[in-house]
Amino acid sequence: MLVVGGGYVGMYAALHLQRKLKRGEADILVIDPEPYMTYQPFLPEAAAGSIQPRHVVVPLRQVLAKCQVLTGEVTAIDHENRTATVKTLATAEEGTGAVDLHYDELILAPGSISRTLPVPGLADHGIGFKTVEEATGLRNHVLEQLDIASSTRDPEVRYAALTFVFVGGGYAGVEALAELEDMARYATRYYHNVQPEDLKFILVEASHRILPEVGAEMGRYAIRELRGRNIDVRLDTRLQSCENRVAVLSDGSRFPTRTLVWTAGVKPHPILAATDLPLDERGRLVCTAALGVDGVPHAWAAGDAAAVPDLTAGQADTTCAPNAQHAVRQAKVLARNVIASLRGHDLQDYRHKYVGSVASLGFHKGVAHVYGRKLKGYPAWFMHRAYHLSRVPTLNRKARVLADWALAGLFKREIVSLGSLENPRAEFELAAGTGRHPEAS
């Protein structure tokens, strides 16, 4: 049994399968480019330093002890012949190229990737916010900009260093901006010549609202909250260019900036296009309510990669939203159905009515619309933390995240930038290549 992807669906499905399958009933192989699952709702807090980055990831080998975990990338799938083409670190070292793996049952859960647009300069200067590496790198980058601003005498360099542009008003963009703005304004107390009012945070959203998942009223409250913190929220506005480190917006504004964070949506993983399975117009796998790939036996899918009918929507052609709330629940139903299929039992349709959403707007601030109830401020922030603490996998990770929060409440924020970790050999290469030795100084 091959599980492609170790994210929400892949990890949870494999976890349920290893618990429910009998000994010798099936072998489970999980393939993912990373040896861990990232709990993405905690990325903003990891970027702000409230949670240690390694505590928002779950080691697959530790959790999936009864599965075989392979760190690699599936580049093509020929389901008709039950074959997956895989690249691993070993094949790269050996120079043998990709290898073919054979399977009987396929679970496709590769997730999604950032959706970029052909904006001039975006590929050169944009920063994503989908992985723990990007969250950690963004934290280091923001603190580095404060260092640049405090040490330069060039007003143009200082302005660009203290201007932070976030594109995308969904969860990722709003929560990342809110948490990092909180952290940056706190950090200014340790810089003698940088004041909180010197920082300029700009949120650019192409539609007329932000955080649509929490409803129009809570979305408007979020805008008021952000603007009350002197954050420039621009609706019905697009990024047209960011060449030469200048963000040019569709309303004619121009902002020299050294920080442009792109969170304007996601798209299905490109591996889906390298299969012989049916896709919809958005590039997702066409699935049944039982989470099987439509018309294709022994192939299953869920999460961001799958167009799953929403049986609670009350209207035809509606599919489940690509979020963690559905993904975790779909994984459980998918695992049950795979086992039922192996044993010749009836399959269960996936059915879950969306209960609402919560979003953090920084420390002690948030919005929520859950079970018809609307919350804002501290209660929403507390609910955000409580909900995601209950959902993060394993007791080990729950305890570590809770400990991080407790320590953050007892002690001052850490404002150390460890950007050099992104290039750990730089110091050695400098010493070896330039003769940087004591006698040369």
Short mmCIF file of N, CA, C and O in Angstrom, two decimals, residues 114-187:
data_model
loop_
_atom_site.label_atom_id
_atom_site.label_comp_id
_atom_site.label_asym_id
_atom_site.label_seq_id
_atom_site.Cartn_x
_atom_site.Cartn_y
_atom_site.Cartn_z
N SER A 114 2.49 26.66 -3.09
CA SER A 114 2.12 28.07 -3.21
C SER A 114 1.74 28.41 -4.66
O SER A 114 2.40 27.97 -5.60
N ARG A 115 0.67 29.17 -4.80
CA ARG A 115 0.23 29.60 -6.12
C ARG A 115 0.82 30.98 -6.40
O ARG A 115 0.48 31.96 -5.75
N THR A 116 1.72 31.04 -7.33
CA THR A 116 2.35 32.31 -7.68
C THR A 116 1.77 32.82 -9.00
O THR A 116 1.20 32.06 -9.78
N LEU A 117 1.93 34.11 -9.23
CA LEU A 117 1.48 34.76 -10.46
C LEU A 117 2.70 35.37 -11.16
O LEU A 117 3.73 35.61 -10.52
N PRO A 118 2.59 35.62 -12.46
CA PRO A 118 3.73 36.18 -13.19
C PRO A 118 3.95 37.66 -12.89
O PRO A 118 3.88 38.52 -13.78
N VAL A 119 4.20 37.97 -11.63
CA VAL A 119 4.44 39.34 -11.20
C VAL A 119 5.93 39.63 -11.36
O VAL A 119 6.76 38.91 -10.81
N PRO A 120 6.31 40.66 -12.11
CA PRO A 120 7.74 40.96 -12.29
C PRO A 120 8.45 41.15 -10.95
O PRO A 120 7.99 41.90 -10.09
N GLY A 121 9.55 40.42 -10.77
CA GLY A 121 10.34 40.53 -9.56
C GLY A 121 9.93 39.62 -8.43
O GLY A 121 10.67 39.48 -7.44
N LEU A 122 8.76 38.97 -8.53
CA LEU A 122 8.28 38.13 -7.43
C LEU A 122 9.21 36.94 -7.18
O LEU A 122 9.52 36.63 -6.02
N ALA A 123 9.64 36.27 -8.23
CA ALA A 123 10.52 35.11 -8.06
C ALA A 123 11.85 35.50 -7.43
O ALA A 123 12.48 34.69 -6.74
N ASP A 124 12.30 36.74 -7.65
CA ASP A 124 13.60 37.17 -7.14
C ASP A 124 13.51 37.65 -5.70
O ASP A 124 14.46 37.45 -4.91
N HIS A 125 12.40 38.28 -5.31
CA HIS A 125 12.34 38.94 -4.00
C HIS A 125 11.25 38.43 -3.08
O HIS A 125 11.25 38.78 -1.90
N GLY A 126 10.33 37.61 -3.56
CA GLY A 126 9.22 37.14 -2.72
C GLY A 126 9.66 36.10 -1.71
O GLY A 126 10.62 35.34 -1.92
N ILE A 127 8.95 36.07 -0.59
CA ILE A 127 9.18 35.09 0.46
C ILE A 127 7.87 34.34 0.69
O ILE A 127 6.82 34.96 0.88
N GLY A 128 7.91 33.04 0.67
CA GLY A 128 6.71 32.24 0.91
C GLY A 128 6.47 32.03 2.39
O GLY A 128 7.30 32.38 3.24
N PHE A 129 5.32 31.42 2.72
CA PHE A 129 5.02 31.14 4.12
C PHE A 129 4.18 29.88 4.21
O PHE A 129 3.02 29.91 4.59
N LYS A 130 4.79 28.75 3.83
CA LYS A 130 4.06 27.48 3.82
C LYS A 130 4.82 26.39 4.55
O LYS A 130 4.25 25.36 4.89
N THR A 131 6.11 26.57 4.80
CA THR A 131 6.92 25.56 5.45
C THR A 131 7.57 26.12 6.71
O THR A 131 7.66 27.34 6.89
N VAL A 132 8.04 25.24 7.57
CA VAL A 132 8.69 25.68 8.80
C VAL A 132 10.01 26.38 8.48
O VAL A 132 10.44 27.30 9.20
N GLU A 133 10.65 25.97 7.39
CA GLU A 133 11.89 26.65 6.98
C GLU A 133 11.60 28.09 6.57
O GLU A 133 12.36 29.01 6.92
N GLU A 134 10.51 28.31 5.85
CA GLU A 134 10.14 29.67 5.45
C GLU A 134 9.76 30.52 6.66
O GLU A 134 10.11 31.70 6.73
N ALA A 135 9.04 29.92 7.61
CA ALA A 135 8.65 30.67 8.82
C ALA A 135 9.88 31.09 9.62
O ALA A 135 9.98 32.23 10.07
N THR A 136 10.81 30.17 9.80
CA THR A 136 12.04 30.48 10.54
C THR A 136 12.88 31.50 9.79
O THR A 136 13.40 32.45 10.39
N GLY A 137 12.98 31.33 8.48
CA GLY A 137 13.74 32.28 7.68
C GLY A 137 13.15 33.67 7.70
O GLY A 137 13.87 34.67 7.74
N LEU A 138 11.80 33.75 7.71
CA LEU A 138 11.15 35.06 7.73
C LEU A 138 11.39 35.76 9.07
O LEU A 138 11.62 36.98 9.10
N ARG A 139 11.35 35.02 10.16
CA ARG A 139 11.65 35.60 11.47
C ARG A 139 13.06 36.19 11.48
O ARG A 139 13.27 37.34 11.88
N ASN A 140 14.04 35.41 11.03
CA ASN A 140 15.41 35.89 10.98
C ASN A 140 15.53 37.12 10.08
O ASN A 140 16.24 38.07 10.39
N HIS A 141 14.81 37.08 8.96
CA HIS A 141 14.87 38.18 8.00
C HIS A 141 14.32 39.47 8.59
O HIS A 141 14.92 40.54 8.43
N VAL A 142 13.18 39.38 9.29
CA VAL A 142 12.58 40.59 9.88
C VAL A 142 13.50 41.20 10.92
O VAL A 142 13.71 42.42 10.95
N LEU A 143 14.08 40.38 11.78
CA LEU A 143 15.01 40.89 12.79
C LEU A 143 16.27 41.47 12.14
O LEU A 143 16.83 42.46 12.61
N GLU A 144 16.68 40.87 11.04
CA GLU A 144 17.85 41.38 10.31
C GLU A 144 17.56 42.77 9.75
O GLU A 144 18.45 43.63 9.71
N GLN A 145 16.32 43.02 9.33
CA GLN A 145 15.96 44.33 8.80
C GLN A 145 16.05 45.40 9.89
O GLN A 145 16.43 46.55 9.61
N LEU A 146 15.70 45.05 11.12
CA LEU A 146 15.86 46.00 12.22
C LEU A 146 17.33 46.31 12.46
O LEU A 146 17.69 47.46 12.75
N ASP A 147 18.18 45.29 12.33
CA ASP A 147 19.62 45.52 12.47
C ASP A 147 20.13 46.46 11.38
O ASP A 147 20.93 47.37 11.65
N ILE A 148 19.65 46.25 10.15
CA ILE A 148 20.08 47.11 9.04
C ILE A 148 19.61 48.55 9.28
O ILE A 148 20.38 49.51 9.13
N ALA A 149 18.35 48.70 9.66
CA ALA A 149 17.79 50.04 9.86
C ALA A 149 18.50 50.79 10.98
O ALA A 149 18.69 52.02 10.90
N SER A 150 18.91 50.08 12.03
CA SER A 150 19.54 50.75 13.17
C SER A 150 20.98 51.13 12.90
O SER A 150 21.55 51.98 13.60
N SER A 151 21.60 50.53 11.87
CA SER A 151 23.02 50.78 11.64
C SER A 151 23.32 51.58 10.37
O SER A 151 24.46 51.97 10.15
N THR A 152 22.29 51.84 9.54
CA THR A 152 22.54 52.59 8.31
C THR A 152 22.32 54.09 8.52
O THR A 152 21.53 54.51 9.37
N ARG A 153 23.00 54.86 7.72
CA ARG A 153 22.78 56.31 7.70
C ARG A 153 22.05 56.75 6.43
O ARG A 153 21.78 57.93 6.25
N ASP A 154 21.75 55.77 5.58
CA ASP A 154 21.05 56.05 4.33
C ASP A 154 19.54 55.99 4.58
O ASP A 154 19.01 54.91 4.90
N PRO A 155 18.81 57.09 4.45
CA PRO A 155 17.37 57.08 4.74
C PRO A 155 16.57 56.17 3.82
O PRO A 155 15.55 55.61 4.23
N GLU A 156 17.03 56.00 2.58
CA GLU A 156 16.31 55.12 1.65
C GLU A 156 16.46 53.66 2.06
O GLU A 156 15.50 52.89 2.01
N VAL A 157 17.66 53.27 2.47
CA VAL A 157 17.88 51.90 2.94
C VAL A 157 17.07 51.65 4.21
O VAL A 157 16.45 50.60 4.38
N ARG A 158 17.06 52.61 5.09
CA ARG A 158 16.32 52.48 6.35
C ARG A 158 14.82 52.33 6.08
O ARG A 158 14.16 51.46 6.66
N TYR A 159 14.27 53.15 5.18
CA TYR A 159 12.84 53.07 4.88
C TYR A 159 12.49 51.70 4.31
O TYR A 159 11.49 51.08 4.72
N ALA A 160 13.30 51.22 3.37
CA ALA A 160 13.03 49.92 2.75
C ALA A 160 13.14 48.79 3.77
O ALA A 160 12.37 47.83 3.74
N ALA A 161 14.10 48.90 4.69
CA ALA A 161 14.28 47.86 5.70
C ALA A 161 13.11 47.80 6.66
O ALA A 161 12.76 46.71 7.16
N LEU A 162 12.48 48.94 6.94
CA LEU A 162 11.40 48.99 7.92
C LEU A 162 10.01 48.92 7.29
O LEU A 162 9.00 49.13 7.98
N THR A 163 9.94 48.60 6.00
CA THR A 163 8.66 48.45 5.30
C THR A 163 8.44 46.98 4.97
O THR A 163 9.28 46.35 4.31
N PHE A 164 7.32 46.43 5.41
CA PHE A 164 7.04 45.01 5.26
C PHE A 164 5.71 44.84 4.54
O PHE A 164 4.67 45.29 5.04
N VAL A 165 5.74 44.23 3.36
CA VAL A 165 4.55 44.07 2.53
C VAL A 165 4.13 42.60 2.52
O VAL A 165 4.93 41.72 2.20
N PHE A 166 2.87 42.34 2.89
CA PHE A 166 2.30 40.99 2.87
C PHE A 166 1.19 40.96 1.83
O PHE A 166 0.27 41.79 1.87
N VAL A 167 1.25 40.01 0.91
CA VAL A 167 0.25 39.89 -0.15
C VAL A 167 -0.61 38.67 0.12
O VAL A 167 -0.11 37.54 0.16
N GLY A 168 -1.90 38.89 0.33
CA GLY A 168 -2.84 37.80 0.60
C GLY A 168 -3.52 37.99 1.94
O GLY A 168 -2.84 38.04 2.97
N GLY A 169 -4.85 38.08 1.93
CA GLY A 169 -5.60 38.33 3.15
C GLY A 169 -6.29 37.12 3.72
O GLY A 169 -7.29 37.24 4.45
N GLY A 170 -5.78 35.92 3.40
CA GLY A 170 -6.32 34.70 4.01
C GLY A 170 -5.66 34.43 5.36
O GLY A 170 -4.99 35.29 5.93
N TYR A 171 -5.85 33.21 5.86
CA TYR A 171 -5.27 32.85 7.16
C TYR A 171 -3.77 33.10 7.20
O TYR A 171 -3.26 33.75 8.13
N ALA A 172 -3.06 32.54 6.23
CA ALA A 172 -1.59 32.59 6.28
C ALA A 172 -1.08 34.02 6.30
O ALA A 172 -0.23 34.38 7.12
N GLY A 173 -1.61 34.86 5.41
CA GLY A 173 -1.13 36.23 5.32
C GLY A 173 -1.46 37.06 6.54
O GLY A 173 -0.59 37.74 7.10
N VAL A 174 -2.71 36.99 7.00
CA VAL A 174 -3.13 37.81 8.14
C VAL A 174 -2.45 37.37 9.42
O VAL A 174 -1.95 38.19 10.20
N GLU A 175 -2.42 36.06 9.68
CA GLU A 175 -1.81 35.59 10.92
C GLU A 175 -0.31 35.81 10.93
O GLU A 175 0.26 36.20 11.97
N ALA A 176 0.35 35.60 9.79
CA ALA A 176 1.80 35.84 9.73
C ALA A 176 2.10 37.31 9.96
O ALA A 176 3.00 37.67 10.74
N LEU A 177 1.37 38.19 9.29
CA LEU A 177 1.58 39.63 9.46
C LEU A 177 1.33 40.04 10.92
O LEU A 177 2.14 40.77 11.52
N ALA A 178 0.21 39.59 11.50
CA ALA A 178 -0.15 40.01 12.85
C ALA A 178 0.89 39.56 13.87
O ALA A 178 1.29 40.33 14.76
N GLU A 179 1.34 38.31 13.77
CA GLU A 179 2.32 37.80 14.73
C GLU A 179 3.68 38.48 14.56
O GLU A 179 4.33 38.85 15.55
N LEU A 180 4.11 38.66 13.33
CA LEU A 180 5.42 39.28 13.10
C LEU A 180 5.41 40.76 13.43
O LEU A 180 6.40 41.31 13.91
N GLU A 181 4.28 41.43 13.20
CA GLU A 181 4.17 42.84 13.58
C GLU A 181 4.27 42.99 15.09
O GLU A 181 4.95 43.88 15.61
N ASP A 182 3.60 42.09 15.81
CA ASP A 182 3.69 42.07 17.26
C ASP A 182 5.14 41.92 17.72
O ASP A 182 5.63 42.64 18.59
N MET A 183 5.83 40.93 17.11
CA MET A 183 7.21 40.66 17.49
C MET A 183 8.14 41.82 17.15
O MET A 183 8.98 42.23 17.97
N ALA A 184 7.98 42.40 15.95
CA ALA A 184 8.88 43.46 15.51
C ALA A 184 8.72 44.71 16.36
O ALA A 184 9.71 45.35 16.74
N ARG A 185 7.47 45.07 16.67
CA ARG A 185 7.26 46.26 17.50
C ARG A 185 7.80 46.05 18.91
O ARG A 185 8.33 46.98 19.53
N TYR A 186 7.70 44.83 19.42
CA TYR A 186 8.29 44.54 20.73
C TYR A 186 9.81 44.65 20.65
O TYR A 186 10.46 45.20 21.55
N ALA A 187 10.39 44.15 19.56
CA ALA A 187 11.86 44.14 19.43
C ALA A 187 12.46 45.54 19.35
O ALA A 187 13.63 45.74 19.71
#
